[in-house]
Short mmCIF file of C-alpha atoms in Angstrom, two decimals:
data_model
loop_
_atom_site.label_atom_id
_atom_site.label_comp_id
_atom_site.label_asym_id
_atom_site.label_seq_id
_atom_site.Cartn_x
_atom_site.Cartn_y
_atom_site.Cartn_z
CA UNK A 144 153.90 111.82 115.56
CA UNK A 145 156.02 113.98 117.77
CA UNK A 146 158.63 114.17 115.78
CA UNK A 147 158.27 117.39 114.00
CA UNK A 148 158.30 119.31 117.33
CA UNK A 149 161.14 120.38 118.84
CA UNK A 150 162.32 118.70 122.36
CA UNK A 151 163.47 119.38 125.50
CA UNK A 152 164.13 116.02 127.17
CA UNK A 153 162.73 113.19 127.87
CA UNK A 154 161.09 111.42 130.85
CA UNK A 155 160.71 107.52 130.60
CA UNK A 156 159.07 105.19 132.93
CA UNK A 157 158.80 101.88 132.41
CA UNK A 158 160.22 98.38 132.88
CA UNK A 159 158.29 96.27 134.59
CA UNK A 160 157.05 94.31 131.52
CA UNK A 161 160.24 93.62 130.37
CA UNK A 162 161.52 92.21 134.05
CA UNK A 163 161.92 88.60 132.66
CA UNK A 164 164.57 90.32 129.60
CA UNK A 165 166.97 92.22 131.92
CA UNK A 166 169.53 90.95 130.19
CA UNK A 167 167.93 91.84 126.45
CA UNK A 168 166.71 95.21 128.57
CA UNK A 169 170.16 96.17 129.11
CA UNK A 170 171.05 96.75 125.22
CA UNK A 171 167.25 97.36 124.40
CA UNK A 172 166.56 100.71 126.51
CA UNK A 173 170.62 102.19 125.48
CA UNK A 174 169.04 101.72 121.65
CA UNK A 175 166.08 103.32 122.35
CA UNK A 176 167.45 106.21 123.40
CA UNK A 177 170.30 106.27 121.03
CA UNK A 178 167.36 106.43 118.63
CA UNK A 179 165.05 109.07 120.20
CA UNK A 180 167.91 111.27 119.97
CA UNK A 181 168.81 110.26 116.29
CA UNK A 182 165.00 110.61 115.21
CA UNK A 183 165.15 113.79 116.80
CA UNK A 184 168.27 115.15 115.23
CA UNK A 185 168.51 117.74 118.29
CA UNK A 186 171.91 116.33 119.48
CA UNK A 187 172.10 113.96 123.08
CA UNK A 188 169.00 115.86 124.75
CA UNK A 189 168.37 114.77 128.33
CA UNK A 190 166.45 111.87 129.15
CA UNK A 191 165.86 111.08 133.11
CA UNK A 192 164.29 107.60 133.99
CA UNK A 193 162.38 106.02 136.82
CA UNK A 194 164.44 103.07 138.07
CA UNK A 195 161.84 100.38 139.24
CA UNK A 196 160.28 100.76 142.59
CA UNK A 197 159.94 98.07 145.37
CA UNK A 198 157.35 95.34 144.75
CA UNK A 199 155.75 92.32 146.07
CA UNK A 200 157.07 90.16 149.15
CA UNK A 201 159.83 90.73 151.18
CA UNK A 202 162.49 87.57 150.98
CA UNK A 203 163.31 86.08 154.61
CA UNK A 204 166.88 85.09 152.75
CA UNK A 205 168.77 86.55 150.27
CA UNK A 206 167.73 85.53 146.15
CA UNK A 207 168.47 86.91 142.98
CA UNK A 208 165.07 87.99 141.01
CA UNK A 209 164.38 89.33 137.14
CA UNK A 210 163.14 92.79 138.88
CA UNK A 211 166.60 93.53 140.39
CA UNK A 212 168.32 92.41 137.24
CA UNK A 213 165.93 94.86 135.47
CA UNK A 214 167.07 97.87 137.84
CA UNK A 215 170.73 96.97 137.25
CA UNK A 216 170.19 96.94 133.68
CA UNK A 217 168.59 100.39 133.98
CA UNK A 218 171.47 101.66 135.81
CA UNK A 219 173.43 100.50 133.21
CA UNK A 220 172.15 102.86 130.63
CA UNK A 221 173.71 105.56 132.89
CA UNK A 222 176.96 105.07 130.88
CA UNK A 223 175.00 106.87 127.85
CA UNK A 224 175.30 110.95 127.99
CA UNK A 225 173.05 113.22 129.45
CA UNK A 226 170.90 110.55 131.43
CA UNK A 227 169.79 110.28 135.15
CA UNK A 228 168.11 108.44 137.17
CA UNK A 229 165.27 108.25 139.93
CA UNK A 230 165.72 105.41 142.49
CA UNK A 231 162.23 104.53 144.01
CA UNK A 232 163.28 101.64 145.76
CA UNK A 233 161.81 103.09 148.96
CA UNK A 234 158.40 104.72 147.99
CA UNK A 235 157.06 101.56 146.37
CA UNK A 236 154.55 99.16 147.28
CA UNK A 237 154.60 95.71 148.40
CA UNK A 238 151.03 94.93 146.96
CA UNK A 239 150.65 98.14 144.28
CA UNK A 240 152.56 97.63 140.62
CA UNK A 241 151.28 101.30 140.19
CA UNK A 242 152.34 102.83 143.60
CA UNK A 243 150.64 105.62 144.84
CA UNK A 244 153.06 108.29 145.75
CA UNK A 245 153.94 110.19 142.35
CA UNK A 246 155.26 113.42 143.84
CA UNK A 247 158.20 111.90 145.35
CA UNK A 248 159.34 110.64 141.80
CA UNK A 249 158.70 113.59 140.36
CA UNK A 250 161.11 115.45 142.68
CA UNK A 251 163.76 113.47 142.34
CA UNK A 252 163.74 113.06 138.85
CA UNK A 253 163.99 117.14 138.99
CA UNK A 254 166.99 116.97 141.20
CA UNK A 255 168.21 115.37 137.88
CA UNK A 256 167.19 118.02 136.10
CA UNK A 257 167.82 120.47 137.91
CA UNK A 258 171.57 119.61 138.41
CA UNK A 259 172.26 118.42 135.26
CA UNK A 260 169.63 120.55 132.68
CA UNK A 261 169.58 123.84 134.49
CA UNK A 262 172.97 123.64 135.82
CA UNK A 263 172.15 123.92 139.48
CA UNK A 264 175.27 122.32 140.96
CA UNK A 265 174.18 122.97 144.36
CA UNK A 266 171.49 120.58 144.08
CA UNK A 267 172.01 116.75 144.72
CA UNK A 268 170.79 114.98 141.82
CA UNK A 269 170.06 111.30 143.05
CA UNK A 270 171.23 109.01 146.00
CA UNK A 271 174.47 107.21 146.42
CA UNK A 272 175.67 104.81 142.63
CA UNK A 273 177.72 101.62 143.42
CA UNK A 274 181.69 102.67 141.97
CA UNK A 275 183.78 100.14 142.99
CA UNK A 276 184.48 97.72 145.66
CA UNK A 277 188.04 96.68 147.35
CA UNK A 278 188.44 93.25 149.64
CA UNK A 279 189.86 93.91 153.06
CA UNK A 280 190.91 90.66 154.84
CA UNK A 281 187.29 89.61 155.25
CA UNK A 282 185.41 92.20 154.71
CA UNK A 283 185.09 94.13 151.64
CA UNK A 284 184.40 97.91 151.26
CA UNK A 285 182.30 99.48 148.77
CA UNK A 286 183.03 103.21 147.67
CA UNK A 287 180.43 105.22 145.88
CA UNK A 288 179.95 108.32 143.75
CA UNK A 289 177.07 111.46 144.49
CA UNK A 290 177.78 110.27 148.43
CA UNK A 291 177.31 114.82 148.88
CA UNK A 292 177.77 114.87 152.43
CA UNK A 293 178.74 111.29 153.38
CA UNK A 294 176.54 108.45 153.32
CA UNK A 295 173.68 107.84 155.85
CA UNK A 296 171.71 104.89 157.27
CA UNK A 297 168.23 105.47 157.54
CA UNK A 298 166.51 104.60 161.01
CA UNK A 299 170.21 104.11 161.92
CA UNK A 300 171.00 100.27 160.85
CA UNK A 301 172.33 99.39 157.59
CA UNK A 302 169.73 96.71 156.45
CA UNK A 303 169.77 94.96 152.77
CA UNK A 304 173.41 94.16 152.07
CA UNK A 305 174.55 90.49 151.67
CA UNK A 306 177.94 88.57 150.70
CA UNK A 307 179.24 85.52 149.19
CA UNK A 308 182.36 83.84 148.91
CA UNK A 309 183.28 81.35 146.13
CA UNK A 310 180.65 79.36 146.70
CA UNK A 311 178.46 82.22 145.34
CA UNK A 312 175.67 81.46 148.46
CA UNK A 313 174.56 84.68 149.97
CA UNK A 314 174.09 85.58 153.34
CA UNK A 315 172.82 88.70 154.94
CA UNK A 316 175.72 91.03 155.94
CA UNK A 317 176.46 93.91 158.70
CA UNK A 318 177.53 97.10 157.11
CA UNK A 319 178.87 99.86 158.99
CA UNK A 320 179.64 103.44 157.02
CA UNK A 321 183.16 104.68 157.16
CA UNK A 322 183.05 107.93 155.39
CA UNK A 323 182.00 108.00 151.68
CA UNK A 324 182.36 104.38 151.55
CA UNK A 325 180.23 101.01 153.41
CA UNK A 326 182.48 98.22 154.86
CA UNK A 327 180.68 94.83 154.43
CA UNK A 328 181.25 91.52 156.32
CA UNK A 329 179.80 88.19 157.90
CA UNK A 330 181.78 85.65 160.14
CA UNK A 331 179.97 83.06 157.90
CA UNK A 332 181.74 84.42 154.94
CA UNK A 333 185.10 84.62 156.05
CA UNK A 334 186.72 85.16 152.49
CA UNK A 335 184.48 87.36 150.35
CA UNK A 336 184.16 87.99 147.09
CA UNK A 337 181.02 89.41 146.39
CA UNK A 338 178.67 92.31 147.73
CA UNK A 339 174.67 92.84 146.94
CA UNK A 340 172.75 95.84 148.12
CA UNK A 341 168.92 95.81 148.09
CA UNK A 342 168.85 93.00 145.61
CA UNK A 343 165.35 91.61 145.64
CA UNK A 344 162.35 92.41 144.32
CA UNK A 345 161.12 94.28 147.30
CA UNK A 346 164.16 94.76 149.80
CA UNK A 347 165.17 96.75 153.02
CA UNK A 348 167.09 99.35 151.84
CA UNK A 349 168.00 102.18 154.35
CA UNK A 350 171.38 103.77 152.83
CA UNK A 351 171.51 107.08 151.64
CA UNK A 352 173.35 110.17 151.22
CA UNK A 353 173.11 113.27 153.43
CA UNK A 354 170.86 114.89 150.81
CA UNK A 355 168.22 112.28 151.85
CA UNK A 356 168.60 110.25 148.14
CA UNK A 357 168.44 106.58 148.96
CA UNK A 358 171.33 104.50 147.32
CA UNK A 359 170.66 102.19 144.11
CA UNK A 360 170.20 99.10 144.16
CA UNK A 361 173.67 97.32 143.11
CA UNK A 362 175.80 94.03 142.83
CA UNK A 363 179.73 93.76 142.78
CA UNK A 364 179.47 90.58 140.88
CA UNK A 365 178.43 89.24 137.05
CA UNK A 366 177.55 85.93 138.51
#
């Protein structure tokens, strides 16, 4: 029905239903905004999202659980143009689906905006995205894009990374920031192959850049 009036851009929050489909999620939410835009006929309009916030317990060890999968296949639909995201993996709550604190998601998904809509360069649009990662020895270092300002741990410990080897078994990791990039290791992981970052339903996650943006959640593996 709102498709005879003309559009801005779009806001879009939503996921948690679909948690148990990441991997359908990741081609499901690209088409849906492929198609907005089509219906629309008004070109690639912007569309910010909500990636989901923390939820439920807090694991003692490191897992793997359908609500991280779900934020990475979010992230994923960053590739499309004119899209941005707002990571709330720090104003969430443990025992709250619906968490309380709305203004903070609404200001970062104007950073977004801001930046990208209204061409405000000077403003940071959202906290530190997962580029790449390198092995050194045994450690491996991950290097990130929108780090504005160099990357910061919050409360000043790095808490929420873990590694694997081969074996694929994770373990939690110390992380130290060098620059615009996070060097990752554990002596019980002595040749690593894989990084995760804040990958649990409801994690510690205390990077972010200088802007005060906390960092997405992320994985260096497709395991």
């Amino acid at each position: 029905p709102l498709l005879p009036f003309a559009i801005r851009g779009a806001i879009w929050y939503q996921g948690e239903s679909n948690a148990d489909r990441a991997v359908q999620y990741q081609t499901l939410f690209k088409v849906m905004i492929r198609d907005w835009r089509r219906a629309w006929g008004q070109g690639d309009f912007s569309f910010l999202f909500v990636q989901l916030a923390n939820y439920m317990s807090r694991p003692a060890e490191p897992v793997d659980t359908n609500w991280a999968r779900l934020r990475e296949a979010q992230t994923m639909a960053l590739a499309l143009p004119n899209t941005g995201m707002a990571v709330t993996i720090d104003i969430g709550e443990s025992g709250d689906i619906h968490p309380r604190n709305k203004q903070d998601v609404g200001l970062r998904l104007a950073y977004n905006a801001l930046n990208a809509v209204y061409g405000q360069r000077d403003v940071t649009p959202c906290g530190p995205l997962y580029r790449r990662a390198e092995r050194e020895g045994s450690a491996m270092r991950i290097f990130f894009d929108v780090a504005d300002g160099g990357l910061v741990a919050q409360g000043g410990q790095l808490k929420g990374f873990s590694i694997a080897g081969a074996d694929r078994k994770f373990v939690w990791a110390t992380a130290r920031i060098e620059g615009e990039s996070v060097v990752v290791s554990s002596p019980a992981v002595p040749a690593p192959e894989a990084v995760r970052y804040a990958w649990a339903d409801d994690p510690e996650a205390t990077l972010y850049n200088a802007a005060g943006l906390p960092a997405s959640p992320f994985r260096t593996d497709s395991w």
